[in-house]
N, CA and C of each residue as an Amber inpcrd file, in Angstrom:
protein
   264
  13.6920000 -58.5130000  25.1710000  14.0510000 -58.9460000  26.4930000
  13.6500000 -60.4000000  26.7210000  12.4790000 -60.7650000  26.2480000
  12.0130000 -62.1370000  26.4410000  12.8900000 -63.1180000  25.6710000
  13.3400000 -62.7160000  24.4910000  14.2150000 -63.5870000  23.7070000
  15.5210000 -63.8770000  24.4100000  16.0720000 -62.8740000  25.0630000
  17.3060000 -63.0850000  25.8260000  17.0730000 -64.0260000  26.9930000
  15.9360000 -63.9140000  27.6510000  15.6090000 -64.7930000  28.7650000
  15.4750000 -66.2400000  28.2900000  14.7670000 -66.4610000  27.1950000
  14.6010000 -67.8140000  26.6740000  15.9380000 -68.4030000  26.2240000
  16.7790000 -67.5920000  25.6080000  18.0860000 -68.0730000  25.1790000
  18.9630000 -68.4130000  26.3820000  18.8780000 -67.6150000  27.4300000
  19.6530000 -67.9040000  28.6420000  19.1880000 -69.2070000  29.2890000
  17.8820000 -69.4320000  29.3240000  17.3630000 -70.6880000  29.8690000
  17.8580000 -71.8690000  29.0360000  17.8990000 -71.6910000  27.7240000
  18.4110000 -72.7560000  26.8530000  19.8650000 -73.0690000  27.1110000
  20.6760000 -72.0450000  27.3070000  22.0970000 -72.2820000  27.5840000
  22.2910000 -72.9690000  28.9340000  21.5130000 -72.5770000  29.9260000
  21.6150000 -73.2110000  31.2410000  21.1960000 -74.6710000  31.1640000
  20.1260000 -74.9530000  30.4380000  19.6770000 -76.3400000  30.3280000
  20.6770000 -77.1910000  29.5610000  21.4180000 -76.5860000  28.6570000
  22.4450000 -77.3390000  27.9320000  23.6800000 -77.5540000  28.7940000
  24.1450000 -76.5120000  29.4360000  25.3950000 -76.6040000  30.1770000
  25.2610000 -77.3210000  31.5160000  24.1820000 -77.0790000  32.2320000
  24.0500000 -77.6680000  33.5620000  23.3070000 -78.9960000  33.5680000
  22.2260000 -79.0830000  32.8200000  21.4100000 -80.2940000  32.8700000
  21.7290000 -81.2870000  31.7670000  22.5420000 -80.9000000  30.8020000
  22.9540000 -81.7900000  29.6970000  21.7550000 -82.3620000  28.9360000
  20.7960000 -81.4850000  28.6190000  19.6310000 -81.8900000  27.8390000
  19.6260000 -81.1130000  26.5290000  20.2070000 -81.6770000  25.4670000
  20.3300000 -80.9160000  24.2220000  19.0010000 -80.6190000  23.5370000
  18.0370000 -81.5010000  23.6350000  16.7580000 -81.2500000  22.9680000
  16.0000000 -80.1130000  23.6510000  16.0030000 -80.0960000  24.9640000
  15.3730000 -79.0050000  25.7010000  16.0700000 -77.6860000  25.4000000
  17.3930000 -77.7190000  25.3560000  18.1610000 -76.5070000  25.0490000
  17.8550000 -76.0160000  23.6410000  17.7070000 -76.9290000  22.6890000
  17.4100000 -76.5330000  21.3090000  16.0480000 -75.8580000  21.2100000
  15.0810000 -76.3410000  21.9760000  13.7540000 -75.7230000  21.9720000
  13.8410000 -74.2970000  22.4930000  14.4590000 -74.1160000  23.6590000
  14.5680000 -72.7890000  24.2670000  15.3840000 -71.8430000  23.3940000
  16.5140000 -72.3250000  22.8700000  17.3700000 -71.4630000  22.0580000
  16.7070000 -71.0650000  20.7460000  16.0260000 -72.0030000  20.1000000
  15.3440000 -71.6790000  18.8420000  14.2570000 -70.6350000  19.0660000
  13.4770000 -70.8170000  20.1140000  12.4110000 -69.8590000  20.3880000
  12.9880000 -68.5040000  20.7690000  13.9980000 -68.4980000  21.6280000
  14.6030000 -67.2370000  22.0530000  15.2590000 -66.4910000  20.9130000
  16.0050000 -67.1980000  20.0850000  16.6600000 -66.5440000  18.9500000
  15.6460000 -66.0620000  17.9190000  14.5460000 -66.7950000  17.7440000
  13.4920000 -66.3310000  16.8480000  12.8650000 -65.0390000  17.3360000
  12.6570000 -64.9450000  18.6540000  12.1060000 -63.7060000  19.2090000
  13.0960000 -62.5520000  19.0870000  14.3720000 -62.8300000  19.3070000
  15.3840000 -61.7850000  19.1820000  15.4430000 -61.2640000  17.7510000
  15.4640000 -62.1750000  16.7820000  15.5460000 -61.7490000  15.3840000
  14.3160000 -60.9780000  14.9340000  13.1570000 -61.3540000  15.4280000
  11.9460000 -60.6730000  14.9790000  11.8110000 -59.2740000  15.5800000
  12.4820000 -59.0090000  16.6900000  12.3210000 -57.7250000  17.3660000
  13.5510000 -56.8370000  17.2640000  14.6150000 -57.3050000  16.6560000
  15.8720000 -56.5570000  16.5950000  15.7530000 -55.4030000  15.6000000
  16.0540000 -54.2070000  16.0500000  15.9800000 -53.0150000  15.1970000
  17.3450000 -52.3240000  15.1900000  17.7740000 -51.8690000  14.0260000
  19.0420000 -51.1580000  13.8800000  18.7640000 -49.7050000  13.5340000
  19.6350000 -48.8410000  13.9890000  19.4990000 -47.4210000  13.6640000
  20.6520000 -47.0040000  12.7640000  20.4400000 -45.9660000  12.0180000
  21.4610000 -45.3920000  11.1410000  21.3820000 -43.8790000  11.1910000
  22.3500000 -43.2520000  10.6060000  22.3310000 -41.7840000  10.5290000
  22.3170000 -41.3680000   9.0620000  21.5420000 -40.3490000   8.7640000
  21.4790000 -39.8610000   7.3910000  22.5420000 -38.7830000   7.1760000
  22.4690000 -38.1490000   6.0260000  23.4680000 -37.1340000   5.6570000
  23.4460000 -35.9240000   6.5910000  22.2900000 -35.6450000   7.1660000
  22.1450000 -34.4790000   8.0380000  22.5030000 -34.7780000   9.4970000
  22.8310000 -36.0330000   9.8040000  23.1830000 -36.4080000  11.1670000
  22.0080000 -36.8770000  12.0030000  20.8250000 -36.9860000  11.4030000
  19.6500000 -37.4630000  12.1230000  19.6730000 -38.9870000  12.1950000
  19.2540000 -39.5310000  13.3140000  19.1590000 -40.9850000  13.4380000
  17.7810000 -41.4560000  12.9940000  17.7440000 -42.6210000  12.4130000
  16.4920000 -43.2060000  11.9500000  16.5890000 -44.7190000  12.0840000
  15.4370000 -45.3830000  12.0990000  15.3930000 -46.8420000  12.1420000
  15.5310000 -47.3830000  10.7300000  16.4720000 -48.2940000  10.5600000
  16.6350000 -48.9250000   9.2490000  15.5020000 -49.9280000   9.0320000
  15.0650000 -50.0990000   7.7970000  14.0090000 -51.0850000   7.5410000
  14.5260000 -52.5070000   7.7820000  13.6440000 -53.3330000   8.2750000
  13.9940000 -54.7190000   8.5690000  13.8630000 -55.5380000   7.2920000
  14.9150000 -56.2700000   6.9030000  14.8090000 -57.1000000   5.6990000
  13.8050000 -58.2360000   5.9030000  13.0260000 -58.5380000   4.8930000
  12.0320000 -59.6130000   5.0310000  12.6630000 -60.9690000   5.3270000
  13.8920000 -61.1820000   4.8860000  14.5480000 -62.4700000   5.1290000
  14.7020000 -62.7130000   6.6260000  14.9610000 -61.6610000   7.3670000
  15.1310000 -61.8230000   8.8110000  13.8170000 -62.2370000   9.4710000
  12.6970000 -61.7180000   8.9890000  11.4090000 -62.1720000   9.5150000
  11.1660000 -63.6410000   9.1780000  11.5200000 -64.0570000   7.9660000
  11.3340000 -65.4550000   7.5810000  12.1850000 -66.3800000   8.4320000
  13.4130000 -65.9810000   8.7100000  14.2930000 -66.7970000   9.5540000
  13.7410000 -66.8520000  10.9740000  13.2600000 -65.7280000  11.4890000
  12.6980000 -65.6950000  12.8370000  11.4750000 -66.5990000  12.9460000
  10.6010000 -66.5350000  11.9630000   9.4080000 -67.3860000  11.9710000
   9.7920000 -68.8550000  11.8580000  10.7770000 -69.1630000  11.0260000
  11.1920000 -70.5620000  10.8890000  11.8450000 -71.0680000  12.1750000
  12.5600000 -70.2250000  12.9050000  13.1290000 -70.6470000  14.1850000
  12.0380000 -70.9140000  15.2170000  11.0090000 -70.1090000  15.2250000
   9.9110000 -70.3290000  16.1640000   9.1470000 -71.6050000  15.7980000
   8.9340000 -71.8420000  14.5120000   8.2790000 -73.0790000  14.0640000
   9.1450000 -74.2900000  14.4130000  10.4660000 -74.1640000  14.2380000
  11.3770000 -75.2440000  14.6140000  11.2820000 -75.5300000  16.1050000
  11.1640000 -74.5030000  16.9220000  11.0320000 -74.7090000  18.3680000
   9.7620000 -75.4800000  18.6990000   8.6690000 -75.1670000  18.0220000
   7.4120000 -75.8780000  18.2650000   7.5340000 -77.3370000  17.8260000
   8.1680000 -77.5820000  16.6900000   8.3520000 -78.9590000  16.2230000
   9.2630000 -79.7580000  17.1580000  10.3200000 -79.1290000  17.6320000
  11.2110000 -79.8060000  18.5780000  10.5080000 -80.0830000  19.9000000
   9.6410000 -79.1720000  20.3170000   8.8740000 -79.4090000  21.5330000
   7.9220000 -80.5850000  21.3570000   7.2960000 -80.6870000  20.1980000
   6.4210000 -81.8280000  19.9140000   7.2240000 -83.1250000  19.9070000
   8.4260000 -83.0920000  19.3400000   9.2860000 -84.2790000  19.3540000
   9.6700000 -84.6610000  20.7730000   9.9660000 -83.6770000  21.6060000
  10.3230000 -83.9710000  22.9880000   9.1520000 -84.5800000  23.7480000
   7.9570000 -84.0600000  23.5410000   6.7740000 -84.6250000  24.1940000
   6.5520000 -86.0550000  23.7270000   6.7010000 -86.3090000  22.4310000
   6.5450000 -87.6580000  21.8870000   7.5590000 -88.6180000  22.5070000
   8.8220000 -88.1830000  22.5830000   9.8590000 -89.0440000  23.1600000
   9.6230000 -89.2820000  24.6440000   9.1220000 -88.2900000  25.3520000
   8.8080000 -88.4750000  26.7680000   7.6680000 -89.4620000  26.9610000
   6.6620000 -89.4190000  26.0980000   5.5710000 -90.3850000  26.1940000
   6.0510000 -91.7900000  25.8520000   6.9570000 -91.9080000  24.9040000
   7.5170000 -93.2160000  24.5650000   8.2880000 -93.7940000  25.7500000
   9.0500000 -92.9360000  26.4140000   9.8420000 -93.3800000  27.5600000
   8.9230000 -93.7810000  28.7190000   7.8290000 -93.0390000  28.9110000
   6.9010000 -93.3380000  29.9890000   6.1360000 -94.6300000  29.7200000
   5.7040000 -94.8350000  28.4940000   4.9260000 -96.0270000  28.1810000
   5.7950000 -97.2850000  28.1670000   7.0700000 -97.1660000  27.8700000
   7.9310000 -98.3540000  27.8840000   8.3590000 -98.7380000  29.2840000
   8.3080000 -97.8230000  30.2420000   8.7020000 -98.1270000  31.6110000
   7.5710000 -98.7370000  32.4180000   6.3260000 -98.6700000  31.9200000
   5.1960000 -99.2390000  32.6730000   4.9000000-100.6300000  32.2560000
């Protein structure tokens, strides 16, 4: 649920405020949370439902998206400080 909220905030910041870096931070974090928590179900031969195992690659992609969000946030803070120091 939190991943969907973060992704929605990212889309709003991209579409309404026209801030691509802010949107990339929110979307990367939201999609990383969605991928890390997404579970699929399947049915066996007897008709019972079960949770399919999560492939490790999906965890690696989710972690890399969250790390990318943190790096993009650091870049945004750096650029904001550059803009503030050049205006004074």
